[in-house]
Short mmCIF file of C-alpha atoms in Angstrom, two decimals:
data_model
loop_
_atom_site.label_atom_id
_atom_site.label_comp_id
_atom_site.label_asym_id
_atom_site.label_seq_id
_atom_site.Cartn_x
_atom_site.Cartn_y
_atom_site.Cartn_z
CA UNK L 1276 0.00 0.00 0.00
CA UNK L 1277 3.03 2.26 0.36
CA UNK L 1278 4.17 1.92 -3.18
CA UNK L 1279 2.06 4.36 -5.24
CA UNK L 1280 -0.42 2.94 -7.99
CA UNK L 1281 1.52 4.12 -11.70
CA UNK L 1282 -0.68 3.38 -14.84
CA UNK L 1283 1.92 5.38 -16.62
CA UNK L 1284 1.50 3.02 -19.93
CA UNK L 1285 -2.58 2.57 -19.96
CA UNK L 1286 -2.82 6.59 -19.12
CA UNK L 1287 -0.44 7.31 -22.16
CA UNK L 1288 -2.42 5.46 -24.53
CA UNK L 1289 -5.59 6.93 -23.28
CA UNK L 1290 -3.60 10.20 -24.45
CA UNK L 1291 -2.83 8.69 -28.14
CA UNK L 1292 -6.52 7.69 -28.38
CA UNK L 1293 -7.99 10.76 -27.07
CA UNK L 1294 -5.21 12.41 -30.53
CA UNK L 1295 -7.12 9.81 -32.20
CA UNK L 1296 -10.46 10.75 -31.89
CA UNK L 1297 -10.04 13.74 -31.99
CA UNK L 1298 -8.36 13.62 -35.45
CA UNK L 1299 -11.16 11.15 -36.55
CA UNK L 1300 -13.72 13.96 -35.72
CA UNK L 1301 -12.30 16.80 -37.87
CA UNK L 1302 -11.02 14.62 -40.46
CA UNK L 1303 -14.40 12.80 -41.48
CA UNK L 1304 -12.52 10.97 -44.24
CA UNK L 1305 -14.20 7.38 -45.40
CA UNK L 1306 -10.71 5.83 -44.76
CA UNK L 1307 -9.23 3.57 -41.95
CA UNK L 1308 -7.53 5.04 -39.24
CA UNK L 1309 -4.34 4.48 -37.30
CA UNK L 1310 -1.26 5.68 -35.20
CA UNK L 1311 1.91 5.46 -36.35
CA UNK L 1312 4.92 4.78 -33.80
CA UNK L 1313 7.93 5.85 -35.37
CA UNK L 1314 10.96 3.41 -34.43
CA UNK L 1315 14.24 2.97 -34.94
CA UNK L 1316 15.54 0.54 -37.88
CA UNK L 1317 16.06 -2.67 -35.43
CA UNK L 1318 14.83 -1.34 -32.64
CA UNK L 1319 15.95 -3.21 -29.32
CA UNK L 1320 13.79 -1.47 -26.86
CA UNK L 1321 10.24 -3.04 -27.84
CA UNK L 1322 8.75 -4.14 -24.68
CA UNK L 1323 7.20 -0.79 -23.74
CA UNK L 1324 6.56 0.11 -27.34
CA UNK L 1325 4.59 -3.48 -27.61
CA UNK L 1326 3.03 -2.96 -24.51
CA UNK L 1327 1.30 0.21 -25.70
CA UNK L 1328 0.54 -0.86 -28.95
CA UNK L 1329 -1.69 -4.11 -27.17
CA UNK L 1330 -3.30 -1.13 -24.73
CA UNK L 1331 -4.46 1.27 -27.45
CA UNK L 1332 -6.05 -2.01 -29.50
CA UNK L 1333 -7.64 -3.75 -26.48
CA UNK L 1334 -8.48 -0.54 -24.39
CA UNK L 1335 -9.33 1.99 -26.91
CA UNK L 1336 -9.52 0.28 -30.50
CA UNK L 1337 -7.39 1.59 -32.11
CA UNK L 1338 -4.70 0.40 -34.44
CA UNK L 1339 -0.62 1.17 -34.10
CA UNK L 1340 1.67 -0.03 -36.39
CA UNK L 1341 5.54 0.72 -35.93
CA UNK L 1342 7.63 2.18 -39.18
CA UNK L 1343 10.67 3.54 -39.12
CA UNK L 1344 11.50 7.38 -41.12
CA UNK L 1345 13.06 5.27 -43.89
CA UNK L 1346 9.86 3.29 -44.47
CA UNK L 1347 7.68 6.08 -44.10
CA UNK L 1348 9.76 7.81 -46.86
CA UNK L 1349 8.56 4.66 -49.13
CA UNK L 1350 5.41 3.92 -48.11
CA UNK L 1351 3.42 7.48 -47.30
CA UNK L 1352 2.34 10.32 -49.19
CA UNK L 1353 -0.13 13.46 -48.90
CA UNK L 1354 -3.16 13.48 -50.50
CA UNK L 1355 -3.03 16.50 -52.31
CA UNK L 1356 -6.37 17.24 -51.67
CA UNK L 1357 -6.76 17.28 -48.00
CA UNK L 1358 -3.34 17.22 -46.75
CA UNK L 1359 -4.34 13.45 -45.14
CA UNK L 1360 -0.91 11.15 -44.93
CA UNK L 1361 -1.88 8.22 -46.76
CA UNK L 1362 0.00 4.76 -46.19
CA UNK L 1363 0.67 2.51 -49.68
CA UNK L 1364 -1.88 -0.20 -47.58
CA UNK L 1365 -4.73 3.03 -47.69
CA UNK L 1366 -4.24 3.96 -43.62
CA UNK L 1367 -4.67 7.37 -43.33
CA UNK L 1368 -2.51 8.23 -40.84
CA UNK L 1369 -4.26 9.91 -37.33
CA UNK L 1370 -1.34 10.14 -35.15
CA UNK L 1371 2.30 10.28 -35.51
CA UNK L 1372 4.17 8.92 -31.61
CA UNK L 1373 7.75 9.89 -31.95
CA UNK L 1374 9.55 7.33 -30.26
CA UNK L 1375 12.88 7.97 -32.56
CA UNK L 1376 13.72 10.98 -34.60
CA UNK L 1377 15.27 12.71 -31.46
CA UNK L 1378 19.24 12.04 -32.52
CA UNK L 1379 21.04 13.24 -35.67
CA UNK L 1380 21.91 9.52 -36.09
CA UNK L 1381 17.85 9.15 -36.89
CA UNK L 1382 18.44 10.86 -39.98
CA UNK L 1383 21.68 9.45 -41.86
CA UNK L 1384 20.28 10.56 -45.32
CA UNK L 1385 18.24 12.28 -46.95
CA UNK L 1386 15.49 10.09 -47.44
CA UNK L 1387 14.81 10.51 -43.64
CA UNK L 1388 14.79 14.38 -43.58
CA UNK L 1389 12.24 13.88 -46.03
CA UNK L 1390 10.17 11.56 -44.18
CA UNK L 1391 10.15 14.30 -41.43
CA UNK L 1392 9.48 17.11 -43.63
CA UNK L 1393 6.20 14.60 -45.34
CA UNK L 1394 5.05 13.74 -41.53
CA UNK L 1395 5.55 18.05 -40.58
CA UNK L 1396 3.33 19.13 -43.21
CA UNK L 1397 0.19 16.57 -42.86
CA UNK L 1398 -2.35 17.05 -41.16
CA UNK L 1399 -1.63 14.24 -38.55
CA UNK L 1400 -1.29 14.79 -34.90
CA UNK L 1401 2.19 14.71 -33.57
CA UNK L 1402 3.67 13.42 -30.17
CA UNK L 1403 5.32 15.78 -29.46
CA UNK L 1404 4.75 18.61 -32.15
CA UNK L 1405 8.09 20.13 -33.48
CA UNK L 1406 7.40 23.03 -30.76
CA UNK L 1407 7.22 20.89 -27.90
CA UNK L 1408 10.55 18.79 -29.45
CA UNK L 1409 12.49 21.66 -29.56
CA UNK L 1410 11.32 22.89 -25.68
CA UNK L 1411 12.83 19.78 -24.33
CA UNK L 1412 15.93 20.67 -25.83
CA UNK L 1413 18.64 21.33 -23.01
CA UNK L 1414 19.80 24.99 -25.34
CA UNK L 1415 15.58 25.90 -24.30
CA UNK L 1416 15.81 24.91 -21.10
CA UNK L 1417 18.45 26.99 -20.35
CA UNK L 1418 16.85 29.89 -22.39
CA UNK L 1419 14.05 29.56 -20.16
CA UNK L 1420 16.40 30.04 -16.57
CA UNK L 1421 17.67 33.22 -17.91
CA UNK L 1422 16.53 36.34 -16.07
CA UNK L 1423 13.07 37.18 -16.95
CA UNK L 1424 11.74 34.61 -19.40
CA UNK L 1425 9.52 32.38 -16.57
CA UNK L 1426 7.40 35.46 -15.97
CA UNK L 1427 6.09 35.26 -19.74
CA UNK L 1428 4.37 32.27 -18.93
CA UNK L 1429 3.50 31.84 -15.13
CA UNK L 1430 -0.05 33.15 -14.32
CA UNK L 1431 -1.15 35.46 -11.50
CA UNK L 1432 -2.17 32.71 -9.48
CA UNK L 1433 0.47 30.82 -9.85
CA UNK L 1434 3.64 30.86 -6.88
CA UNK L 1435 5.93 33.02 -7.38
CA UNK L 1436 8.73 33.43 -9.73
CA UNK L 1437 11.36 33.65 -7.26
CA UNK L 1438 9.96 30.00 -5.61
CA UNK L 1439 9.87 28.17 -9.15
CA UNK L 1440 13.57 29.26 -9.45
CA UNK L 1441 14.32 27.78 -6.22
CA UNK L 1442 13.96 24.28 -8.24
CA UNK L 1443 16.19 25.16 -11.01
CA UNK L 1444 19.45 23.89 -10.91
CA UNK L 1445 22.60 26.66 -12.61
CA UNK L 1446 22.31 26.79 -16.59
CA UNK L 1447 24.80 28.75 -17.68
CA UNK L 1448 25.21 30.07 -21.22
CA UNK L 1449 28.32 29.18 -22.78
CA UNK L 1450 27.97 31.08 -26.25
CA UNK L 1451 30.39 34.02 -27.44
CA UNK L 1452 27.38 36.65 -27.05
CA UNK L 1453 27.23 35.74 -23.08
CA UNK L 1454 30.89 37.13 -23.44
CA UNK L 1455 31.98 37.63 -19.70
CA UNK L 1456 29.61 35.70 -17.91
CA UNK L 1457 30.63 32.43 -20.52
CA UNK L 1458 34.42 32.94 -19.53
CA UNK L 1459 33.74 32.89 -16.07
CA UNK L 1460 31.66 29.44 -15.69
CA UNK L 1461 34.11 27.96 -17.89
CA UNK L 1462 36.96 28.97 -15.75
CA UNK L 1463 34.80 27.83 -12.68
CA UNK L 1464 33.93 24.51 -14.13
CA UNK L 1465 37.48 23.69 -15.06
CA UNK L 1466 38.68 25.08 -11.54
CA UNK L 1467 35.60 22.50 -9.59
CA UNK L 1468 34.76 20.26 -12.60
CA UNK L 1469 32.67 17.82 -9.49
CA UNK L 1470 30.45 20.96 -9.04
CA UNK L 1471 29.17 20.81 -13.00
CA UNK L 1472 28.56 19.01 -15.88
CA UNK L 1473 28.86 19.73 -19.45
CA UNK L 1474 25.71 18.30 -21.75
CA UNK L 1475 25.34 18.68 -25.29
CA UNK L 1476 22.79 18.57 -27.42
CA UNK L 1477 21.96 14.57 -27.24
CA UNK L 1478 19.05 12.67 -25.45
CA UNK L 1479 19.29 9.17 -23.97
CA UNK L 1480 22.30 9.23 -21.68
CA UNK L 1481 25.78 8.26 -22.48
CA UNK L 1482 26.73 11.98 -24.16
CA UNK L 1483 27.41 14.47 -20.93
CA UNK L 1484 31.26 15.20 -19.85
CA UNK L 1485 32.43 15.05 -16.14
CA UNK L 1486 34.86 15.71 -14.26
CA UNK L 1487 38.60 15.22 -15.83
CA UNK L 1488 36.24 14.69 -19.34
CA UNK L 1489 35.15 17.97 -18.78
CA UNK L 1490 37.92 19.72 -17.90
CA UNK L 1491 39.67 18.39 -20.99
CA UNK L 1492 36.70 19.72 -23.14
CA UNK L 1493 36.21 22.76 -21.92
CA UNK L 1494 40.58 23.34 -22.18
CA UNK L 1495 40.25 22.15 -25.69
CA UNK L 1496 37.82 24.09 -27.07
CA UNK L 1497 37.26 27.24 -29.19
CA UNK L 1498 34.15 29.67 -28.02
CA UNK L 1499 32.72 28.81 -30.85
CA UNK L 1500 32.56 24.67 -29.93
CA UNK L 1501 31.46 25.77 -26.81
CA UNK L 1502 27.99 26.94 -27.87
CA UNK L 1503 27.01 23.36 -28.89
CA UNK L 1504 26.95 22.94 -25.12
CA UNK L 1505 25.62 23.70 -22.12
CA UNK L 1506 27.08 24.14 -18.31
CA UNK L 1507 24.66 22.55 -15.54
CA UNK L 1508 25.21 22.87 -11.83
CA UNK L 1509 25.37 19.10 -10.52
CA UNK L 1510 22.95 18.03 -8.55
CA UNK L 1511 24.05 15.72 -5.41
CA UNK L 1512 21.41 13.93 -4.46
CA UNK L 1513 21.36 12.49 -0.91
CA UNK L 1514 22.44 8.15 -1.21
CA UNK L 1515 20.16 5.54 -0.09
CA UNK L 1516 21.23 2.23 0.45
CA UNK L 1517 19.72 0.63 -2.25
CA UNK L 1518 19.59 -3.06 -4.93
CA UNK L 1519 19.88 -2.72 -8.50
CA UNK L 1520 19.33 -6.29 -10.67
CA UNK L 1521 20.77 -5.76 -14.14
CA UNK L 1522 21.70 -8.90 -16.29
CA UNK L 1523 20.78 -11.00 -13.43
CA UNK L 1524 23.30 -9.78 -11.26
CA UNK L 1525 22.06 -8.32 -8.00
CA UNK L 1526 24.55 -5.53 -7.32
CA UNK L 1527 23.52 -3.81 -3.68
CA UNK L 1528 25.60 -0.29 -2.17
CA UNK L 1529 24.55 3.05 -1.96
CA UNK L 1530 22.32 4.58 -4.76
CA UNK L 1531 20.94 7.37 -5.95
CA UNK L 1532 17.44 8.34 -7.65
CA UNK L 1533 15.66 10.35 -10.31
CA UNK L 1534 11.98 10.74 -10.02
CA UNK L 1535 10.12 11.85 -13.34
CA UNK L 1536 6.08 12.61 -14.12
CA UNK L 1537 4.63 11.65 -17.11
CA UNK L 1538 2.09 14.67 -18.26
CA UNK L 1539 -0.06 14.29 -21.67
CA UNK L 1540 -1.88 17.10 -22.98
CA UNK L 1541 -3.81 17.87 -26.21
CA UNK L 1542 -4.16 21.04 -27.71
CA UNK L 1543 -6.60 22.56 -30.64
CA UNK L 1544 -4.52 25.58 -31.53
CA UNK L 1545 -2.81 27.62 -28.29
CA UNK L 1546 -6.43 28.45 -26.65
CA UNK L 1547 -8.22 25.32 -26.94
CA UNK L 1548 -7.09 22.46 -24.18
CA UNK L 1549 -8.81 19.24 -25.33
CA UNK L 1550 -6.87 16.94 -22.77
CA UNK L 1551 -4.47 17.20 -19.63
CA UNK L 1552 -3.48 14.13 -17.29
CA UNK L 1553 -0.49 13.17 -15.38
CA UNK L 1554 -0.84 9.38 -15.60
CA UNK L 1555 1.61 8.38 -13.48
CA UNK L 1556 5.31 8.45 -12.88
CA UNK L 1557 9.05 6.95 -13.46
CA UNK L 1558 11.77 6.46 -10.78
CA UNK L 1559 15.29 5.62 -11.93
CA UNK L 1560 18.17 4.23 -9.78
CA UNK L 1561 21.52 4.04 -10.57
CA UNK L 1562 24.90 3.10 -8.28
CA UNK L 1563 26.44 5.97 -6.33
CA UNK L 1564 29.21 6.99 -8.32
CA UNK L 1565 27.52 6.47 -11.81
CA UNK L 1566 27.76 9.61 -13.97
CA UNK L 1567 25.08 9.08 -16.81
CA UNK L 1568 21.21 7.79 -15.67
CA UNK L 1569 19.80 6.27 -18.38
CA UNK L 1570 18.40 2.68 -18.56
CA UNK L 1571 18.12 1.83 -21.78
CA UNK L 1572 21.91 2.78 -22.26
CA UNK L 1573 22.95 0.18 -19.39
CA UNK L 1574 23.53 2.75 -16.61
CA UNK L 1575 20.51 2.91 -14.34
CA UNK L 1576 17.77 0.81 -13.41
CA UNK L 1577 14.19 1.41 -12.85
CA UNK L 1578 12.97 1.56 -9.41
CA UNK L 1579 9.41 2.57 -7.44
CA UNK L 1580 8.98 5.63 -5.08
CA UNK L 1581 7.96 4.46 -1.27
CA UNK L 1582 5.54 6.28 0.13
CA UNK L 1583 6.57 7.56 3.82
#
């Protein structure tokens, strides 16, 4: 009873369908509907991909099929006349789910740029629209700390800016305009590299310099290089003595977590909310010690959150 219900997985499909429906009610076209996952060319992590694909079907009814960009490229097109993406199989596509496309090594050619560009200009839903990719970026999120940008979108009601700052850990801008102030957290960084960390513009864990790595980066160099990165404060989390099972291997010590919420929301245009849940959460655990956190790169693990 302590360990907090989490129908992360059913609530995020309830999300796709609810894109799905919606989609199906504006576009009252006579064909059949479906979500398309977008993969990675022998994609490895299936499980929760799979697992989402039998929840839509048996929950909600509707279909999911996985492609990759490259076989979107060959098998989709527009319809000129409605601006509907059409598979070769006559699917008109509802939804596009993003679950690659978020590393330049997604696109190796062309042919996948233009997949992109074909899914962009249709009128299916996207997860996550090109606006909401690019404000997950770290380079937005450290837009965002800077000096007077959170007041443009807190309300009146909402706490105060100086409290929601509280939470943010140190961004610090590295590019030539910041001048100065880019200078002086380099030289702090390289002076207490175990206070920072330097993260570029990657996703999925296994990119981000520390320490000695760091140092040596940040040493090597030019100002212009630098602006391909960002400079985070490090946060020290306080160790638990924890159990991580990886492999089969039951390694036990002190550990560190990283406790994520899952939030879906569905827009009509900037005004018009059609629908906002948080359907649960994810807790990560890695090995005290252990720079990057993520699991499906081997470093972390996932855990559950104890209620106390």
């Amino acid at each position: 009873e302590k360990l907090p219900l989490n129908p992360a997985g059913q609530g995020m499909a309830a999300a796709i369908a609810a894109a799905h429906n919606a989609y199906c009610t504006q576009q009252n076209t006579s064909n059949p509907k479906t979500v398309v996952m977008i993969v990675q060319p022998g994609e490895r992590n299936q499980m929760d991909q799979r697992k989402l694909e039998h929840w839509l079907w048996s929950n909600h009814n509707v279909r999911l099929i996985r492609l990759s960009l490259a076989q979107i490229a060959q098998q989709a097109q527009i319809q000129e006349d409605q601006g509907c993406l059409i598979l070769k199989n006559h699917l008109e596509v509802s939804v596009v789910y993003y679950r690659a496309g978020y590393s330049p090594n997604d696109y190796p050619t062309e042919t996948e740029w233009s997949a992109r560009q074909l899914i962009e200009t249709s009128l299916a839903i996207k997860c996550p629209s090109a606006a909401y990719h690019l404000v997950g970026t770290k380079k937005v999120q450290q837009a965002l700390a800077a000096p007077g940008q959170l007041e443009h979108f807190l309300l009146p009601t909402d706490p105060p800016v100086t409290q929601v700052r509280q939470l943010f850990a140190g961004l610090f801008d590295l590019d030539q305009a910041a001048g100065h102030n880019a200078d002086k957290a380099v030289n702090d960084a390289i002076a207490s590299p175990h206070a920072f960390v330097l993260k570029p513009q990657r996703e999925g864990g296994g990119n981000n310099l520390y320490d000695q790595q760091l140092v040596d980066a940040l040493q090597s160099m030019i100002p212009a290089q630098r602006s391909a990165y960002i400079l985070m404060e490090r946060i020290n989390s306080k160790p638990r003595t924890g159990a991580l099972v990886r492999d089969a291997i039951l390694r036990a010590g002190p550990c560190i977590a990283e406790l994520g919420i899952y939030g879906t929301i569905l827009t009509d245009g900037p005004n018009l909310e059609l629908y906002n849940t948080v359907p649960g959460h994810l807790l990560r655990q890695k090995l005290l010690g252990v720079n990057e956190g993520g699991v499906a790169a081997g470093f972390a693990v996932l855990s559950s959150p104890k209620l106390v």
